[in-house]
Amino acid sequence: MTDAKVIPFDEDRSRGGPGRTARGRTTGGGRRTGGDGGRTAQEERGGAQTPLAAVPEAGPQAGPARASVTGAGGREAPEAPAEGRAGRGDWDRRIAEGLAFLRRRITGDYEVDEFGYDADLTDHVLMSMLRPMYEKYFRVEVLGIENIPSEGGALVVANHSGTLPLDALMLQVAVHDHHPEGRALRLLAADLVFMLPVVNELARKAGHTLACAEDAQRLLERGEVVGVMPEGFKGLGKPFSERYKLQRFGRGGFVSTALRAGAPIVPCSIVGAEEIYPMVGDFRTLARLLGIPYFPVTPTFPWLGPLGMVPLPTKWTIQFGEPVPMDDYPPEAVDDPMLMFNLTDQVRETIQHTLYRLLVRRRSVFF
């Protein structure tokens, strides 16, 4: 791969391209005239209709003005409606963006960082693939996004659920699409993610990295927004009867990482993911044979085969809480186990109480 350099995408659009010229203008020296009822001056004098029809001026009783152009044989061709022009302009923009993306991929005009994160591919392909599910299927509502700092490192700590880790992907789209500064969320993922073919490569390119303290600290010190779900597989694979009850947050490793980096912790609560695959059982023997943490049994899976893997269209809410500052503590605070326990418990309780509040205000699982 050649030396890569990021070219801001807006720069490609600003250079112009095919389809950027204005449409619907009069040609061939045609004149636009106005008058009552849209009659031309020649018609007022009793003359014959000219090939170029007059355009009525918009008035209190008139509809929107419509331009005319002279077509072949002197026939009048009405200008395309405004919504048609807007639609063509949107398609022109998308085509131009797609061609610019292909050009960068071919020429190597993009960057991949030391963790494998490909921002260009993530912004223009991976996020575009996830966005329909985020906007149309789960209809995610985002609250408190302004609590993520506009610059510098921050650690987003969220609950984990749903049998499959779709909540992590939707959380990534929420930060990417809604943060005022367009920040990217770098998720910490379990070892299993990087052991799966194809998934491993996509996860790396999307900015995910191994859930270890060293990688997390390096990202935070570089000023990245890092996401972690401390419940891990215990939260992801818990039975439906224990929905929205947080599991243990481990030994507080994420707190010590945030303390060392001096980065604030942003608690995050996700409602809606628990119901996409209601897990009513677990084939543990089969899970051990396959080398996976659990083998879920839901009302539709495995009974309906691949169709049973379609998630239920629940309504989601993601709320980011007020950040918990970590830069007020001295460096030796990381060696205080009681402080680690108290801060871990504080973050966990904040997320749990927020989940309860969101559940109380929720009208329905699906609406």
Tab-separated table of C-alpha atoms in Angstrom:
chain	number	residue	atom	x	y	z
A	1	MET	CA	0.000	0.000	0.000
A	2	THR	CA	1.320	3.422	-0.863
A	3	ASP	CA	1.780	6.111	1.703
A	4	ALA	CA	-1.734	7.133	2.601
A	5	LYS	CA	-3.017	10.598	3.222
A	6	VAL	CA	-6.525	11.494	4.274
A	7	ILE	CA	-8.361	13.880	1.967
A	8	PRO	CA	-11.355	15.517	3.682
A	9	PHE	CA	-14.451	14.318	1.933
A	10	ASP	CA	-16.000	17.775	1.760
A	11	GLU	CA	-13.004	18.794	-0.341
A	12	ASP	CA	-14.041	16.297	-3.002
A	13	ARG	CA	-17.516	17.754	-3.106
A	14	SER	CA	-16.214	21.335	-3.258
A	15	ARG	CA	-14.242	20.601	-6.413
A	16	GLY	CA	-17.446	20.120	-8.332
A	17	GLY	CA	-18.164	17.413	-10.856
A	18	PRO	CA	-20.678	16.193	-13.358
A	19	GLY	CA	-24.228	17.119	-12.642
A	20	ARG	CA	-23.329	20.219	-10.616
A	21	THR	CA	-24.625	22.824	-13.109
A	22	ALA	CA	-28.013	24.414	-12.609
A	23	ARG	CA	-30.930	22.867	-14.426
A	24	GLY	CA	-34.107	24.285	-15.890
A	25	ARG	CA	-32.758	27.578	-17.238
A	26	THR	CA	-34.159	29.084	-20.417
A	27	THR	CA	-32.043	28.541	-23.509
A	28	GLY	CA	-31.752	29.925	-26.989
A	29	GLY	CA	-32.302	33.508	-25.864
A	30	GLY	CA	-35.840	32.784	-24.655
A	31	ARG	CA	-37.421	35.631	-22.627
A	32	ARG	CA	-39.688	35.218	-19.620
A	33	THR	CA	-42.545	37.683	-19.498
A	34	GLY	CA	-45.349	38.118	-17.058
A	35	GLY	CA	-48.902	39.341	-17.016
A	36	ASP	CA	-52.388	38.566	-15.858
A	37	GLY	CA	-53.354	34.976	-16.464
A	38	GLY	CA	-49.875	34.259	-17.821
A	39	ARG	CA	-50.627	35.921	-21.246
A	40	THR	CA	-47.767	37.353	-23.240
A	41	ALA	CA	-47.608	40.923	-24.503
A	42	GLN	CA	-48.232	39.664	-28.058
A	43	GLU	CA	-51.414	37.892	-26.927
A	44	GLU	CA	-52.628	41.097	-25.267
A	45	ARG	CA	-52.328	42.762	-28.665
A	46	GLY	CA	-54.326	39.925	-30.248
A	47	GLY	CA	-51.367	38.361	-31.953
A	48	ALA	CA	-50.526	34.675	-32.284
A	49	GLN	CA	-49.017	32.610	-29.481
A	50	THR	CA	-45.230	32.659	-29.588
A	51	PRO	CA	-43.347	29.357	-29.387
A	52	LEU	CA	-41.990	30.339	-25.984
A	53	ALA	CA	-44.882	30.483	-23.542
A	54	ALA	CA	-44.956	33.168	-20.927
A	55	VAL	CA	-44.288	32.373	-17.289
A	56	PRO	CA	-46.876	33.783	-14.847
A	57	GLU	CA	-45.600	35.767	-11.936
A	58	ALA	CA	-46.359	34.357	-8.516
A	59	GLY	CA	-49.081	36.404	-6.893
A	60	PRO	CA	-51.623	36.071	-4.102
A	61	GLN	CA	-53.933	33.929	-6.252
A	62	ALA	CA	-51.298	32.247	-8.362
A	63	GLY	CA	-49.549	28.972	-7.783
A	64	PRO	CA	-45.768	28.620	-7.740
A	65	ALA	CA	-44.069	30.038	-10.798
A	66	ARG	CA	-42.872	27.461	-13.316
A	67	ALA	CA	-40.072	28.096	-15.789
A	68	SER	CA	-40.244	27.097	-19.430
A	69	VAL	CA	-37.590	26.141	-21.909
A	70	THR	CA	-37.757	25.793	-25.661
A	71	GLY	CA	-37.411	22.215	-26.801
A	72	ALA	CA	-36.983	20.644	-30.199
A	73	GLY	CA	-39.218	22.086	-32.903
A	74	GLY	CA	-39.964	25.147	-30.828
A	75	ARG	CA	-42.154	23.220	-28.382
A	76	GLU	CA	-42.314	24.287	-24.798
A	77	ALA	CA	-40.698	21.970	-22.242
A	78	PRO	CA	-41.666	22.726	-18.634
A	79	GLU	CA	-38.902	22.942	-16.084
A	80	ALA	CA	-38.619	20.006	-13.684
A	81	PRO	CA	-40.343	20.526	-10.307
A	82	ALA	CA	-38.182	21.641	-7.399
A	83	GLU	CA	-38.480	18.279	-5.656
A	84	GLY	CA	-37.290	16.536	-8.817
A	85	ARG	CA	-34.254	18.787	-9.047
A	86	ALA	CA	-33.489	18.152	-5.358
A	87	GLY	CA	-33.786	14.401	-5.858
A	88	ARG	CA	-31.436	14.430	-8.857
A	89	GLY	CA	-29.018	16.641	-6.973
A	90	ASP	CA	-28.965	14.187	-4.070
A	91	TRP	CA	-28.244	11.286	-6.416
A	92	ASP	CA	-25.548	13.325	-8.139
A	93	ARG	CA	-23.938	13.981	-4.780
A	94	ARG	CA	-24.070	10.306	-3.804
A	95	ILE	CA	-22.560	9.215	-7.095
A	96	ALA	CA	-19.786	11.800	-6.763
A	97	GLU	CA	-19.076	10.662	-3.213
A	98	GLY	CA	-18.991	7.029	-4.286
A	99	LEU	CA	-16.585	7.739	-7.137
A	100	ALA	CA	-14.342	9.787	-4.837
A	101	PHE	CA	-14.329	6.904	-2.329
A	102	LEU	CA	-13.354	4.406	-5.032
A	103	ARG	CA	-10.594	6.728	-6.213
A	104	ARG	CA	-9.140	6.907	-2.705
A	105	ARG	CA	-9.275	3.129	-2.300
A	106	ILE	CA	-7.518	2.580	-5.616
A	107	THR	CA	-4.846	5.224	-5.127
A	108	GLY	CA	-4.280	4.549	-1.410
A	109	ASP	CA	-5.347	8.036	-0.352
A	110	TYR	CA	-6.539	6.906	3.095
A	111	GLU	CA	-5.044	6.080	6.463
A	112	VAL	CA	-5.115	2.998	8.679
A	113	ASP	CA	-3.826	3.494	12.209
A	114	GLU	CA	-1.706	1.112	14.259
A	115	PHE	CA	-4.815	-0.703	15.548
A	116	GLY	CA	-6.169	-1.314	12.043
A	117	TYR	CA	-8.829	1.418	12.161
A	118	ASP	CA	-9.843	2.557	8.677
A	119	ALA	CA	-11.785	5.796	9.190
A	120	ASP	CA	-12.545	6.247	5.484
A	121	LEU	CA	-14.073	2.775	5.119
A	122	THR	CA	-15.955	3.112	8.403
A	123	ASP	CA	-17.477	6.495	7.565
A	124	HIS	CA	-18.572	5.716	4.026
A	125	VAL	CA	-19.319	1.986	4.054
A	126	LEU	CA	-19.664	0.369	7.481
A	127	MET	CA	-21.725	3.165	9.040
A	128	SER	CA	-23.903	3.302	5.914
A	129	MET	CA	-24.613	-0.414	6.292
A	130	LEU	CA	-25.594	-0.088	9.957
A	131	ARG	CA	-27.540	3.176	9.650
A	132	PRO	CA	-30.792	1.700	8.189
A	133	MET	CA	-31.052	-0.722	11.115
A	134	TYR	CA	-30.261	2.106	13.538
A	135	GLU	CA	-32.727	4.640	12.079
A	136	LYS	CA	-35.533	2.549	10.587
A	137	TYR	CA	-35.542	-0.773	12.415
A	138	PHE	CA	-34.628	0.050	16.007
A	139	ARG	CA	-35.506	3.787	15.709
A	140	VAL	CA	-32.836	4.701	18.232
A	141	GLU	CA	-33.381	7.805	20.368
A	142	VAL	CA	-30.186	9.401	21.710
A	143	LEU	CA	-30.084	11.506	24.868
A	144	GLY	CA	-27.213	13.367	26.526
A	145	ILE	CA	-24.752	13.015	23.651
A	146	GLU	CA	-23.283	16.378	24.679
A	147	ASN	CA	-21.886	14.685	27.806
A	148	ILE	CA	-19.159	13.132	25.655
A	149	PRO	CA	-16.346	15.747	25.593
A	150	SER	CA	-15.763	17.526	22.295
A	151	GLU	CA	-12.040	16.833	22.506
A	152	GLY	CA	-9.632	14.678	24.464
A	153	GLY	CA	-9.971	11.121	25.694
A	154	ALA	CA	-13.122	9.764	27.340
A	155	LEU	CA	-14.236	6.297	28.419
A	156	VAL	CA	-17.874	5.429	27.647
A	157	VAL	CA	-19.063	2.632	29.963
A	158	ALA	CA	-22.338	0.950	28.938
A	159	ASN	CA	-24.532	-1.992	29.844
A	160	HIS	CA	-24.434	-5.031	27.556
A	161	SER	CA	-27.326	-7.270	26.483
A	162	GLY	CA	-29.228	-8.784	23.584
A	163	THR	CA	-27.641	-12.235	22.985
A	164	LEU	CA	-25.760	-10.818	19.965
A	165	PRO	CA	-23.694	-7.625	20.406
A	166	LEU	CA	-25.876	-5.364	18.264
A	167	ASP	CA	-26.007	-2.861	21.126
A	168	ALA	CA	-22.292	-2.171	20.712
A	169	LEU	CA	-22.741	-1.454	16.995
A	170	MET	CA	-25.755	0.808	17.568
A	171	LEU	CA	-23.786	2.662	20.247
A	172	GLN	CA	-21.023	3.266	17.734
A	173	VAL	CA	-23.483	4.687	15.192
A	174	ALA	CA	-25.045	6.925	17.874
A	175	VAL	CA	-21.727	8.597	18.686
A	176	HIS	CA	-20.646	8.807	15.050
A	177	ASP	CA	-23.881	10.368	13.779
A	178	HIS	CA	-25.025	12.527	16.690
A	179	HIS	CA	-21.996	13.975	18.424
A	180	PRO	CA	-21.636	17.679	17.504
A	181	GLU	CA	-17.935	17.199	16.742
A	182	GLY	CA	-18.460	13.959	14.810
A	183	ARG	CA	-16.332	11.901	17.186
A	184	ALA	CA	-15.644	8.202	16.595
A	185	LEU	CA	-16.174	5.533	19.253
A	186	ARG	CA	-13.365	2.977	19.575
A	187	LEU	CA	-14.916	-0.128	21.116
A	188	LEU	CA	-13.056	-2.682	23.214
A	189	ALA	CA	-14.082	-6.173	22.083
A	190	ALA	CA	-13.693	-9.671	23.514
A	191	ASP	CA	-11.096	-12.157	22.254
A	192	LEU	CA	-13.800	-14.176	20.482
A	193	VAL	CA	-14.468	-11.310	18.057
A	194	PHE	CA	-10.887	-11.450	16.781
A	195	MET	CA	-10.947	-15.233	16.425
A	196	LEU	CA	-13.783	-15.251	13.886
A	197	PRO	CA	-12.928	-15.033	10.173
A	198	VAL	CA	-14.211	-11.953	8.316
A	199	VAL	CA	-15.589	-10.539	11.579
A	200	ASN	CA	-12.011	-10.063	12.771
A	201	GLU	CA	-11.079	-7.889	9.760
A	202	LEU	CA	-14.298	-5.850	9.843
A	203	ALA	CA	-13.971	-5.224	13.576
A	204	ARG	CA	-10.409	-3.946	13.193
A	205	LYS	CA	-11.359	-1.658	10.329
A	206	ALA	CA	-14.331	-0.326	12.318
A	207	GLY	CA	-12.006	0.750	15.125
A	208	HIS	CA	-12.542	-2.115	17.560
A	209	THR	CA	-9.572	-3.389	19.499
A	210	LEU	CA	-8.813	-6.048	22.099
A	211	ALA	CA	-10.322	-5.393	25.514
A	212	CYS	CA	-7.066	-5.011	27.411
A	213	ALA	CA	-5.851	-2.208	29.663
A	214	GLU	CA	-2.776	-1.443	27.541
A	215	ASP	CA	-4.681	-0.813	24.308
A	216	ALA	CA	-7.402	1.136	26.092
A	217	GLN	CA	-4.886	3.398	27.829
A	218	ARG	CA	-3.000	4.089	24.597
A	219	LEU	CA	-6.228	5.097	22.872
A	220	LEU	CA	-7.294	7.346	25.745
A	221	GLU	CA	-3.898	9.051	25.876
A	222	ARG	CA	-4.215	9.735	22.135
A	223	GLY	CA	-7.465	11.580	22.846
A	224	GLU	CA	-9.883	8.936	21.510
A	225	VAL	CA	-13.386	8.152	22.787
A	226	VAL	CA	-13.216	4.533	23.956
A	227	GLY	CA	-16.247	2.320	24.635
A	228	VAL	CA	-16.315	-0.591	27.061
A	229	MET	CA	-19.077	-2.907	28.292
A	230	PRO	CA	-17.777	-4.380	31.565
A	231	GLU	CA	-20.542	-7.002	31.881
A	232	GLY	CA	-19.060	-8.864	28.929
A	233	PHE	CA	-20.623	-12.215	28.067
A	234	LYS	CA	-22.346	-12.316	31.468
A	235	GLY	CA	-24.545	-9.430	30.376
A	236	LEU	CA	-24.828	-10.386	26.725
A	237	GLY	CA	-25.962	-13.952	27.437
A	238	LYS	CA	-28.090	-13.488	30.545
A	239	PRO	CA	-31.618	-14.987	30.512
A	240	PHE	CA	-34.613	-12.863	29.607
A	241	SER	CA	-35.926	-13.146	33.168
A	242	GLU	CA	-32.957	-11.035	34.353
A	243	ARG	CA	-33.320	-8.295	31.755
A	244	TYR	CA	-32.113	-4.827	32.739
A	245	LYS	CA	-30.439	-6.175	35.875
A	246	LEU	CA	-26.758	-5.343	35.584
A	247	GLN	CA	-24.223	-8.096	36.166
A	248	ARG	CA	-20.921	-7.559	37.959
A	249	PHE	CA	-18.554	-5.009	36.452
A	250	GLY	CA	-15.480	-7.092	37.201
A	251	ARG	CA	-12.674	-5.752	39.360
A	252	GLY	CA	-12.810	-2.185	38.117
A	253	GLY	CA	-10.098	-2.461	35.488
A	254	PHE	CA	-11.774	0.199	33.368
A	255	VAL	CA	-11.593	2.642	36.301
A	256	SER	CA	-7.857	2.171	36.764
A	257	THR	CA	-7.349	2.637	33.021
A	258	ALA	CA	-9.295	5.912	33.063
A	259	LEU	CA	-7.357	7.083	36.145
A	260	ARG	CA	-3.982	6.416	34.535
A	261	ALA	CA	-5.023	8.308	31.402
A	262	GLY	CA	-6.787	11.087	33.319
A	263	ALA	CA	-9.857	10.585	31.102
A	264	PRO	CA	-13.454	11.067	32.335
A	265	ILE	CA	-15.872	8.143	32.503
A	266	VAL	CA	-19.208	8.668	30.731
A	267	PRO	CA	-21.909	6.238	31.989
A	268	CYS	CA	-24.225	5.022	29.211
A	269	SER	CA	-27.574	3.223	29.505
A	270	ILE	CA	-29.153	1.292	26.607
A	271	VAL	CA	-32.824	0.298	26.644
A	272	GLY	CA	-34.354	-1.888	23.949
A	273	ALA	CA	-31.568	-4.374	23.271
A	274	GLU	CA	-32.727	-6.840	25.933
A	275	GLU	CA	-35.834	-7.782	23.934
A	276	ILE	CA	-34.396	-8.306	20.430
A	277	TYR	CA	-33.590	-11.973	21.170
A	278	PRO	CA	-35.456	-13.042	24.342
A	279	MET	CA	-33.124	-15.735	25.660
A	280	VAL	CA	-35.177	-18.401	27.434
A	281	GLY	CA	-32.590	-21.177	27.524
A	282	ASP	CA	-28.977	-22.169	26.944
A	283	PHE	CA	-27.598	-25.365	25.378
A	284	ARG	CA	-24.466	-25.356	27.532
A	285	THR	CA	-23.150	-28.706	26.343
A	286	LEU	CA	-23.368	-27.617	22.722
A	287	ALA	CA	-21.781	-24.285	23.636
A	288	ARG	CA	-18.775	-26.067	25.162
A	289	LEU	CA	-18.395	-28.247	22.082
A	290	LEU	CA	-18.432	-25.175	19.838
A	291	GLY	CA	-16.095	-23.224	22.120
A	292	ILE	CA	-18.531	-20.337	22.650
A	293	PRO	CA	-19.760	-18.824	25.945
A	294	TYR	CA	-23.392	-19.900	25.438
A	295	PHE	CA	-25.755	-21.295	22.823
A	296	PRO	CA	-28.968	-19.271	23.066
A	297	VAL	CA	-32.487	-20.620	22.876
A	298	THR	CA	-35.125	-18.028	22.017
A	299	PRO	CA	-38.796	-18.305	20.996
A	300	THR	CA	-37.630	-18.331	17.346
A	301	PHE	CA	-34.096	-19.787	17.427
A	302	PRO	CA	-33.054	-22.488	16.609
A	303	TRP	CA	-36.611	-23.596	15.798
A	304	LEU	CA	-36.978	-21.365	12.709
A	305	GLY	CA	-33.398	-21.798	11.515
A	306	PRO	CA	-31.781	-18.706	9.980
A	307	LEU	CA	-35.129	-16.871	10.132
A	308	GLY	CA	-34.933	-17.156	13.911
A	309	MET	CA	-31.837	-14.919	13.875
A	310	VAL	CA	-33.846	-11.888	12.733
A	311	PRO	CA	-34.033	-9.548	15.761
A	312	LEU	CA	-37.357	-8.201	16.976
A	313	PRO	CA	-37.938	-4.541	15.972
A	314	THR	CA	-37.839	-3.024	19.446
A	315	LYS	CA	-37.642	0.716	20.127
A	316	TRP	CA	-34.276	1.751	21.563
A	317	THR	CA	-33.113	4.598	23.769
A	318	ILE	CA	-29.444	5.370	24.437
A	319	GLN	CA	-28.682	7.892	27.178
A	320	PHE	CA	-25.231	9.241	28.047
A	321	GLY	CA	-24.892	10.432	31.633
A	322	GLU	CA	-22.798	13.187	33.109
A	323	PRO	CA	-19.069	12.414	32.984
A	324	VAL	CA	-17.257	11.312	36.125
A	325	PRO	CA	-13.928	13.218	36.191
A	326	MET	CA	-10.767	11.217	36.821
A	327	ASP	CA	-8.108	13.918	36.605
A	328	ASP	CA	-8.731	15.121	40.185
A	329	TYR	CA	-7.141	12.016	41.704
A	330	PRO	CA	-3.392	11.687	42.382
A	331	PRO	CA	-1.377	9.111	40.369
A	332	GLU	CA	-1.126	6.765	43.367
A	333	ALA	CA	-4.936	6.466	43.479
A	334	VAL	CA	-4.760	3.505	41.083
A	335	ASP	CA	-3.184	1.466	43.872
A	336	ASP	CA	-6.108	2.064	46.245
A	337	PRO	CA	-8.449	-0.965	45.911
A	338	MET	CA	-11.198	0.679	47.958
A	339	LEU	CA	-11.256	3.698	45.683
A	340	MET	CA	-11.394	1.400	42.655
A	341	PHE	CA	-14.346	-0.436	44.166
A	342	ASN	CA	-16.215	2.776	45.067
A	343	LEU	CA	-15.781	4.345	41.631
A	344	THR	CA	-16.785	1.119	39.884
A	345	ASP	CA	-19.879	0.861	42.047
A	346	GLN	CA	-20.714	4.529	41.435
A	347	VAL	CA	-20.643	4.071	37.649
A	348	ARG	CA	-22.617	0.831	37.848
A	349	GLU	CA	-25.328	2.349	40.054
A	350	THR	CA	-25.612	5.379	37.780
A	351	ILE	CA	-26.232	3.137	34.775
A	352	GLN	CA	-28.697	0.947	36.694
A	353	HIS	CA	-30.800	3.871	37.980
A	354	THR	CA	-30.849	5.434	34.523
A	355	LEU	CA	-32.116	2.138	33.077
A	356	TYR	CA	-34.962	2.140	35.587
A	357	ARG	CA	-35.907	5.727	34.718
A	358	LEU	CA	-35.887	4.981	30.991
A	359	LEU	CA	-38.021	1.874	31.504
A	360	VAL	CA	-40.601	3.868	33.488
A	361	ARG	CA	-40.995	6.451	30.717
A	362	ARG	CA	-41.109	3.840	27.947
A	363	ARG	CA	-44.610	3.430	26.525
A	364	SER	CA	-44.034	0.081	24.833
A	365	VAL	CA	-41.284	-2.327	23.888
A	366	PHE	CA	-41.970	-1.669	20.206
A	367	PHE	CA	-43.141	1.973	20.153
